[in-house]
Every structure is written in C-alpha cells, then in structure tokens.
C-alpha cells in the first residue's frame, strides 16, 4: 500500500535536511518506535510496539539508509520488521524529500508499506487510515523538532490501534 503525506515546517531547507539525515533522531518520531542500536552510519535497529484493541504486536526492525541525493534533498530509508512472536512481518520503503516553501520547507514523505500476518488481517482501508494517523503524528514530531521550541520527548509506549482506529473512523464519517 502506498501512503503519501506532505507538510510544511518552519525551518530552512538546510536545517530540515540536517534533521532528515539524522536517522537516530528521526526514528523516535514514529509513534511507538524506539531506536535500540546503531549498527553503523547507514544501519540501525529499532523496536515498534502497536496495539489493536486486545492484540499487541511488537516488531523488531532493521532500518537502512539506501539512498541519499544531496542535490535533490531526498533520502530513502528501507525498513524490514518481523513480529517478535512470529505473527507477521512488515516492510516499508520511505522516500522523503524537501523543497523550499513560502514560510520554511515542504517535506514530502512517500511510503510503500507491505504487511503480512496479524498486522495485515485488519484490512486495507483500516490499515491505511491508521497509517495515515501515524504519519500525521510523525509529521507533528518532525515539525516540533524543527520549530522554534524543542519537541517534547516522544513516548515509546505502544501505539493504540483502537484510538487511531476510532479517530480514522470519525474522520471517515465527517467526510
């Protein structure tokens, strides 16, 4: 499934670019994610906790920086994750790019997400809406880190799939 999101941050493209290149600083912006190890300057390990009602899933993830285009200010990260109890897997290719905007920088994030096992059983529209909510939270964290004030520390508590699901259903109802 392909997810696209863009947002503006009140920072220069140079400052936003420096943040995107700092993967250990960006990973904790993902709701429920915690950086667990820096392998080298292009590979990291993380843990992501997700909770869909009574179903709690913990993923061990390998994150790698696959491509960096300084001139175009774009970066590609690839994540391969497996549920720690063997109940499924997830993979994502995340392409982030920057462009100057009227009051700072426009950040565009395109994610190709693949799910299998327990995470995939919730259905495409539900997963897409929950993923969109997570992307918005991720964007808010990046905006906070690039804003005038330092961003509040992100919690590594599991993502509540139920609350994200309820918010996405409410958003669908409003549409």
PDB file of C-alpha atoms in Angstrom:
ATOM      1  CA  UNK A   1       0.000   0.000   0.000  1.00  0.00           C
ATOM      2  CA  UNK A   2       1.255   3.452  -0.908  1.00  0.00           C
ATOM      3  CA  UNK A   3       0.920   6.312   1.571  1.00  0.00           C
ATOM      4  CA  UNK A   4       1.710   9.917   0.677  1.00  0.00           C
ATOM      5  CA  UNK A   5       1.924  12.848   3.049  1.00  0.00           C
ATOM      6  CA  UNK A   6       3.402  16.317   2.927  1.00  0.00           C
ATOM      7  CA  UNK A   7       3.632  19.128   5.410  1.00  0.00           C
ATOM      8  CA  UNK A   8       5.480  22.381   5.936  1.00  0.00           C
ATOM      9  CA  UNK A   9       7.969  23.058   8.703  1.00  0.00           C
ATOM     10  CA  UNK A  10       9.096  26.500   9.898  1.00  0.00           C
ATOM     11  CA  UNK A  11      12.769  25.844   9.126  1.00  0.00           C
ATOM     12  CA  UNK A  12      15.176  26.407   6.281  1.00  0.00           C
ATOM     13  CA  UNK A  13      15.717  23.550   3.811  1.00  0.00           C
ATOM     14  CA  UNK A  14      19.285  23.233   5.148  1.00  0.00           C
ATOM     15  CA  UNK A  15      18.092  22.739   8.724  1.00  0.00           C
ATOM     16  CA  UNK A  16      15.348  20.305   7.678  1.00  0.00           C
ATOM     17  CA  UNK A  17      17.875  18.356   5.580  1.00  0.00           C
ATOM     18  CA  UNK A  18      20.226  18.036   8.550  1.00  0.00           C
ATOM     19  CA  UNK A  19      17.378  16.532  10.584  1.00  0.00           C
ATOM     20  CA  UNK A  20      16.363  14.046   7.871  1.00  0.00           C
ATOM     21  CA  UNK A  21      19.947  12.801   7.684  1.00  0.00           C
ATOM     22  CA  UNK A  22      19.990  12.251  11.464  1.00  0.00           C
ATOM     23  CA  UNK A  23      18.155   8.903  11.458  1.00  0.00           C
ATOM     24  CA  UNK A  24      18.660   8.223  15.215  1.00  0.00           C
ATOM     25  CA  UNK A  25      16.822  11.498  15.871  1.00  0.00           C
ATOM     26  CA  UNK A  26      14.050  10.762  13.330  1.00  0.00           C
ATOM     27  CA  UNK A  27      13.227   7.128  14.308  1.00  0.00           C
ATOM     28  CA  UNK A  28      11.763   8.038  17.727  1.00  0.00           C
ATOM     29  CA  UNK A  29       9.339  10.397  15.963  1.00  0.00           C
ATOM     30  CA  UNK A  30       7.476   7.340  14.678  1.00  0.00           C
ATOM     31  CA  UNK A  31       4.710   6.571  17.206  1.00  0.00           C
ATOM     32  CA  UNK A  32       5.591   3.519  19.305  1.00  0.00           C
ATOM     33  CA  UNK A  33       9.147   3.317  17.916  1.00  0.00           C
ATOM     34  CA  UNK A  34      12.352   3.135  19.893  1.00  0.00           C
ATOM     35  CA  UNK A  35      15.861   3.088  18.484  1.00  0.00           C
ATOM     36  CA  UNK A  36      17.660   0.118  20.054  1.00  0.00           C
ATOM     37  CA  UNK A  37      21.033   0.043  18.282  1.00  0.00           C
ATOM     38  CA  UNK A  38      23.199   1.975  15.866  1.00  0.00           C
ATOM     39  CA  UNK A  39      24.962  -0.626  13.747  1.00  0.00           C
ATOM     40  CA  UNK A  40      26.911   1.858  11.602  1.00  0.00           C
ATOM     41  CA  UNK A  41      26.286   5.194   9.888  1.00  0.00           C
ATOM     42  CA  UNK A  42      23.705   3.671   7.500  1.00  0.00           C
ATOM     43  CA  UNK A  43      22.071   0.856   9.534  1.00  0.00           C
ATOM     44  CA  UNK A  44      20.037   0.854  12.741  1.00  0.00           C
ATOM     45  CA  UNK A  45      17.842  -1.461  14.778  1.00  0.00           C
ATOM     46  CA  UNK A  46      14.554  -0.392  16.318  1.00  0.00           C
ATOM     47  CA  UNK A  47      11.556  -1.797  18.128  1.00  0.00           C
ATOM     48  CA  UNK A  48       7.986  -0.767  17.293  1.00  0.00           C
ATOM     49  CA  UNK A  49       5.016  -1.577  19.505  1.00  0.00           C
ATOM     50  CA  UNK A  50       1.484  -1.491  18.086  1.00  0.00           C
ATOM     51  CA  UNK A  51      -1.752  -2.340  19.864  1.00  0.00           C
ATOM     52  CA  UNK A  52      -5.050  -3.047  18.050  1.00  0.00           C
ATOM     53  CA  UNK A  53      -7.538  -3.436  20.895  1.00  0.00           C
ATOM     54  CA  UNK A  54      -6.577  -6.675  22.660  1.00  0.00           C
ATOM     55  CA  UNK A  55      -3.910  -7.570  20.068  1.00  0.00           C
ATOM     56  CA  UNK A  56      -0.468  -6.221  20.943  1.00  0.00           C
ATOM     57  CA  UNK A  57       2.308  -6.616  18.395  1.00  0.00           C
ATOM     58  CA  UNK A  58       5.993  -5.869  18.886  1.00  0.00           C
ATOM     59  CA  UNK A  59       8.180  -5.627  15.813  1.00  0.00           C
ATOM     60  CA  UNK A  60      11.966  -5.843  15.687  1.00  0.00           C
ATOM     61  CA  UNK A  61      13.028  -3.671  12.781  1.00  0.00           C
ATOM     62  CA  UNK A  62      16.167  -3.249  10.725  1.00  0.00           C
ATOM     63  CA  UNK A  63      16.417   0.241   9.217  1.00  0.00           C
ATOM     64  CA  UNK A  64      18.866   1.112   6.462  1.00  0.00           C
ATOM     65  CA  UNK A  65      19.610   4.296   4.566  1.00  0.00           C
ATOM     66  CA  UNK A  66      19.524   3.126   0.952  1.00  0.00           C
ATOM     67  CA  UNK A  67      19.915   6.363  -0.999  1.00  0.00           C
ATOM     68  CA  UNK A  68      20.803   9.996  -0.392  1.00  0.00           C
ATOM     69  CA  UNK A  69      20.589  12.662  -3.093  1.00  0.00           C
ATOM     70  CA  UNK A  70      22.131  15.828  -1.660  1.00  0.00           C
ATOM     71  CA  UNK A  71      21.296  17.944  -4.739  1.00  0.00           C
ATOM     72  CA  UNK A  72      17.607  16.963  -4.744  1.00  0.00           C
ATOM     73  CA  UNK A  73      17.485  16.797  -0.929  1.00  0.00           C
ATOM     74  CA  UNK A  74      15.903  13.346  -0.904  1.00  0.00           C
ATOM     75  CA  UNK A  75      16.604  10.306   1.232  1.00  0.00           C
ATOM     76  CA  UNK A  76      15.331   6.726   1.049  1.00  0.00           C
ATOM     77  CA  UNK A  77      15.084   4.508   4.119  1.00  0.00           C
ATOM     78  CA  UNK A  78      14.150   0.834   3.986  1.00  0.00           C
ATOM     79  CA  UNK A  79      12.684  -0.953   6.994  1.00  0.00           C
ATOM     80  CA  UNK A  80      12.285  -4.699   7.376  1.00  0.00           C
ATOM     81  CA  UNK A  81      10.451  -5.760  10.514  1.00  0.00           C
ATOM     82  CA  UNK A  82       9.315  -9.040  11.994  1.00  0.00           C
ATOM     83  CA  UNK A  83       6.852  -9.521  14.807  1.00  0.00           C
ATOM     84  CA  UNK A  84       8.835 -10.863  17.764  1.00  0.00           C
ATOM     85  CA  UNK A  85       6.410 -13.753  18.381  1.00  0.00           C
ATOM     86  CA  UNK A  86       6.375 -14.784  14.714  1.00  0.00           C
ATOM     87  CA  UNK A  87       2.871 -13.450  13.991  1.00  0.00           C
ATOM     88  CA  UNK A  88       3.773 -11.474  10.912  1.00  0.00           C
ATOM     89  CA  UNK A  89       6.097  -9.047   9.239  1.00  0.00           C
ATOM     90  CA  UNK A  90       6.178  -5.572   7.778  1.00  0.00           C
ATOM     91  CA  UNK A  91       8.354  -3.833   5.265  1.00  0.00           C
ATOM     92  CA  UNK A  92       8.491  -0.245   4.143  1.00  0.00           C
ATOM     93  CA  UNK A  93      10.383   1.924   1.721  1.00  0.00           C
ATOM     94  CA  UNK A  94      10.201   5.522   2.897  1.00  0.00           C
ATOM     95  CA  UNK A  95      11.204   8.273   0.486  1.00  0.00           C
ATOM     96  CA  UNK A  96      11.468  11.746   1.999  1.00  0.00           C
ATOM     97  CA  UNK A  97      12.195  14.879   0.022  1.00  0.00           C
ATOM     98  CA  UNK A  98      12.420  18.584   0.753  1.00  0.00           C
ATOM     99  CA  UNK A  99      11.512  21.684  -1.219  1.00  0.00           C
ATOM    100  CA  UNK A 100      11.592  25.374  -0.299  1.00  0.00           C
ATOM    101  CA  UNK A 101       8.208  26.746   0.760  1.00  0.00           C
ATOM    102  CA  UNK A 102       6.873  30.224   1.466  1.00  0.00           C
ATOM    103  CA  UNK A 103       7.481  30.014   5.209  1.00  0.00           C
ATOM    104  CA  UNK A 104      10.108  27.313   5.502  1.00  0.00           C
ATOM    105  CA  UNK A 105      10.333  23.884   3.914  1.00  0.00           C
ATOM    106  CA  UNK A 106       7.828  21.433   2.442  1.00  0.00           C
ATOM    107  CA  UNK A 107       8.557  17.848   3.494  1.00  0.00           C
ATOM    108  CA  UNK A 108       7.068  15.107   1.320  1.00  0.00           C
ATOM    109  CA  UNK A 109       7.044  11.530   2.610  1.00  0.00           C
ATOM    110  CA  UNK A 110       6.023   8.644   0.342  1.00  0.00           C
ATOM    111  CA  UNK A 111       5.836   5.210   1.962  1.00  0.00           C
ATOM    112  CA  UNK A 112       5.348   1.868   0.254  1.00  0.00           C
ATOM    113  CA  UNK A 113       4.142  -0.431   3.047  1.00  0.00           C
ATOM    114  CA  UNK A 114       3.758  -4.208   2.974  1.00  0.00           C
ATOM    115  CA  UNK A 115       2.167  -6.159   5.838  1.00  0.00           C
ATOM    116  CA  UNK A 116       1.723  -9.869   6.450  1.00  0.00           C
ATOM    117  CA  UNK A 117       0.299 -11.956   9.257  1.00  0.00           C
ATOM    118  CA  UNK A 118      -1.594 -10.448  12.208  1.00  0.00           C
ATOM    119  CA  UNK A 119      -0.978  -6.831  11.154  1.00  0.00           C
ATOM    120  CA  UNK A 120      -2.459  -7.450   7.695  1.00  0.00           C
ATOM    121  CA  UNK A 121      -5.711  -9.002   8.969  1.00  0.00           C
ATOM    122  CA  UNK A 122      -7.236  -5.623   9.805  1.00  0.00           C
ATOM    123  CA  UNK A 123      -7.942  -4.810   6.150  1.00  0.00           C
ATOM    124  CA  UNK A 124      -6.586  -2.260   3.710  1.00  0.00           C
ATOM    125  CA  UNK A 125      -8.846   0.743   4.459  1.00  0.00           C
ATOM    126  CA  UNK A 126      -8.405   0.406   8.239  1.00  0.00           C
ATOM    127  CA  UNK A 127      -4.635  -0.062   7.980  1.00  0.00           C
ATOM    128  CA  UNK A 128      -4.409   2.879   5.567  1.00  0.00           C
ATOM    129  CA  UNK A 129      -6.353   5.155   7.931  1.00  0.00           C
ATOM    130  CA  UNK A 130      -4.297   4.064  10.966  1.00  0.00           C
ATOM    131  CA  UNK A 131      -1.073   4.515   8.983  1.00  0.00           C
ATOM    132  CA  UNK A 132      -2.234   7.995   7.953  1.00  0.00           C
ATOM    133  CA  UNK A 133      -2.830   8.887  11.627  1.00  0.00           C
ATOM    134  CA  UNK A 134       0.662   7.601  12.488  1.00  0.00           C
ATOM    135  CA  UNK A 135       2.142   9.653   9.644  1.00  0.00           C
ATOM    136  CA  UNK A 136       0.430  12.780  10.983  1.00  0.00           C
ATOM    137  CA  UNK A 137       1.894  12.117  14.449  1.00  0.00           C
ATOM    138  CA  UNK A 138       5.302  11.581  12.824  1.00  0.00           C
ATOM    139  CA  UNK A 139       4.937  14.880  10.941  1.00  0.00           C
ATOM    140  CA  UNK A 140       3.952  16.686  14.152  1.00  0.00           C
ATOM    141  CA  UNK A 141       7.104  15.376  15.861  1.00  0.00           C
ATOM    142  CA  UNK A 142       9.328  16.496  12.974  1.00  0.00           C
ATOM    143  CA  UNK A 143       7.623  19.888  12.960  1.00  0.00           C
ATOM    144  CA  UNK A 144       8.286  20.155  16.695  1.00  0.00           C
ATOM    145  CA  UNK A 145      11.949  19.271  16.282  1.00  0.00           C
ATOM    146  CA  UNK A 146      12.336  21.876  13.542  1.00  0.00           C
ATOM    147  CA  UNK A 147      10.244  24.566  15.208  1.00  0.00           C
ATOM    148  CA  UNK A 148      11.473  27.280  17.497  1.00  0.00           C
ATOM    149  CA  UNK A 149      10.827  25.199  20.622  1.00  0.00           C
ATOM    150  CA  UNK A 150      12.428  21.794  21.195  1.00  0.00           C
ATOM    151  CA  UNK A 151       9.979  18.955  20.632  1.00  0.00           C
ATOM    152  CA  UNK A 152       8.668  17.157  23.708  1.00  0.00           C
ATOM    153  CA  UNK A 153      10.190  13.724  24.240  1.00  0.00           C
ATOM    154  CA  UNK A 154       8.278  11.037  22.372  1.00  0.00           C
ATOM    155  CA  UNK A 155       6.836   8.181  24.360  1.00  0.00           C
ATOM    156  CA  UNK A 156       7.761   4.659  23.385  1.00  0.00           C
ATOM    157  CA  UNK A 157       4.534   3.230  24.751  1.00  0.00           C
ATOM    158  CA  UNK A 158       2.654   1.042  22.279  1.00  0.00           C
ATOM    159  CA  UNK A 159       0.598   2.750  19.629  1.00  0.00           C
ATOM    160  CA  UNK A 160      -3.049   2.382  20.499  1.00  0.00           C
ATOM    161  CA  UNK A 161      -4.552   0.994  17.338  1.00  0.00           C
ATOM    162  CA  UNK A 162      -8.007   1.307  18.866  1.00  0.00           C
ATOM    163  CA  UNK A 163      -7.740   5.058  19.446  1.00  0.00           C
ATOM    164  CA  UNK A 164      -6.185   5.540  16.000  1.00  0.00           C
ATOM    165  CA  UNK A 165      -8.963   3.399  14.513  1.00  0.00           C
ATOM    166  CA  UNK A 166     -11.668   5.433  16.266  1.00  0.00           C
ATOM    167  CA  UNK A 167     -10.099   8.685  15.059  1.00  0.00           C
ATOM    168  CA  UNK A 168      -9.869   7.384  11.500  1.00  0.00           C
ATOM    169  CA  UNK A 169     -13.486   6.169  11.577  1.00  0.00           C
ATOM    170  CA  UNK A 170     -14.587   9.577  12.878  1.00  0.00           C
ATOM    171  CA  UNK A 171     -12.644  11.255  10.065  1.00  0.00           C
ATOM    172  CA  UNK A 172     -14.317   8.955   7.501  1.00  0.00           C
ATOM    173  CA  UNK A 173     -17.723   9.757   8.983  1.00  0.00           C
ATOM    174  CA  UNK A 174     -17.056  13.518   8.742  1.00  0.00           C
ATOM    175  CA  UNK A 175     -16.109  13.101   5.053  1.00  0.00           C
TER     176      UNK A 175
END
